Amino acid sequence: MRLTTARRSTLFAGLAIASVAVLTACGTASGGGDSGEEATELGDYEGSVSILAWPGYVEDGSNDPSVDWVSAFEEETGCMVESKTYGTSDEAFSLMKTGDYDVVAASGDASLRLVAAGEVAPVNTDLLKNYDGIFDFLKMQSWNSVDGVSYGIPHGYGANLLMYNTDVFPDGLTSWSAVFDDAAANSGKVTAYDSPIYIADAAVYLMATQPELGIENPYALDETQLAAAVELLKAQRQHIGEYWSDYLKEIQAFETGDSVVGTTWQVIQNSITTGNTEVVLPDEGTTGWSDTWMISSQAKSPNCAYAWLDYIASPEANAQATAYFGEAPSSQAACEFRDDCEAYHAGDADYASQIWYWSTPIADCLDGRTDVECTDYAAWTTAWQEIKG
């Protein structure tokens, strides 16, 4: 079965970054206590598995009878799936602390917090037959591993792109300057993602346009660098018509012409019906996401948990899940079951290298600096409130 990315009027506003996170002395990801032991072999399946995930990641046909990749897993393993969805990474972090869930799909602003708190266990990827097929550029990255130890497997990934109205920009765009330095040209019709993590988008632009600031990682900003990003975003604020977090609202704004330029996801542009929008990954690079399937250090069904990680990384299941959500799959083999991989630049390592994947800002600078303290997500949340007024 080959899958296409259809417009889904009921699709969730997924991948919302937590807007009220309070990260204090989280320290390095390797801190925070015992994170469980890495499994060395698997035993008998326990008969059930409890999964915590973003909406649209664990579909069993109850939302749409034609969308179901859970039933095949249950039939294959005998592990009956109980699932719960969450709306923010903060909610996921809190729910995982209850010990009620065996598996979680975590975005980069939650994964390291879960490791630091000892809520997830190392994952022995040698026990997963589908791990080898996952794109190398998604494996053992800063948001899914610590000190050379894997804490999960990649699910899918995507970039935050620049979308523009081709009637307004007939010559196209190649730079984020359209929403920053040149935003006044379309004042009131510029849009941006509504979350403190959007500060990183400003930092990516500053990396290219103000190299004297010394920003080397948009999630590792000292006080001076954060202040520069805040200044840029305050200047942008007066030209923003609407910030968005529900992607259906951005679709409507571009279709009505209320928005003509701003940050977006590929699935949004795919869903716009007017035929007068284009997207580009700008020359400066961009932010994006790569979610990770992780196993609870308190898992009651660790064998079924490993079975789920292996299954969701299998080509057909991964193709179904990532196509439904609107993102690139985690393997080239998954593209055999999709006809839109080219649109998502699946497997294009050069393209992926231009993406700074969402990561939680913490005081210990993610860029490796030790001579300065970086600003954490609590500081970013305060700054975002100040930016929006």
JSON list of C-alpha atoms in Angstrom, two decimals, residues 213 221-229 375:
[
{"chain": "A", "resi": 213, "resn": "LEU", "atom": "CA", "xyz": [27.42, 37.62, 18.36]},
{"chain": "A", "resi": 221, "resn": "LEU", "atom": "CA", "xyz": [22.26, 31.44, 23.99]},
{"chain": "A", "resi": 222, "resn": "ASP", "atom": "CA", "xyz": [24.01, 33.37, 26.73]},
{"chain": "A", "resi": 223, "resn": "GLU", "atom": "CA", "xyz": [22.34, 36.50, 28.08]},
{"chain": "A", "resi": 224, "resn": "THR", "atom": "CA", "xyz": [23.82, 38.79, 25.42]},
{"chain": "A", "resi": 225, "resn": "GLN", "atom": "CA", "xyz": [22.83, 36.47, 22.60]},
{"chain": "A", "resi": 226, "resn": "LEU", "atom": "CA", "xyz": [19.31, 36.00, 23.98]},
{"chain": "A", "resi": 227, "resn": "ALA", "atom": "CA", "xyz": [18.94, 39.77, 24.27]},
{"chain": "A", "resi": 228, "resn": "ALA", "atom": "CA", "xyz": [19.86, 40.15, 20.60]},
{"chain": "A", "resi": 229, "resn": "ALA", "atom": "CA", "xyz": [17.26, 37.56, 19.59]},
{"chain": "A", "resi": 375, "resn": "THR", "atom": "CA", "xyz": [19.84, 30.85, 29.33]}
]
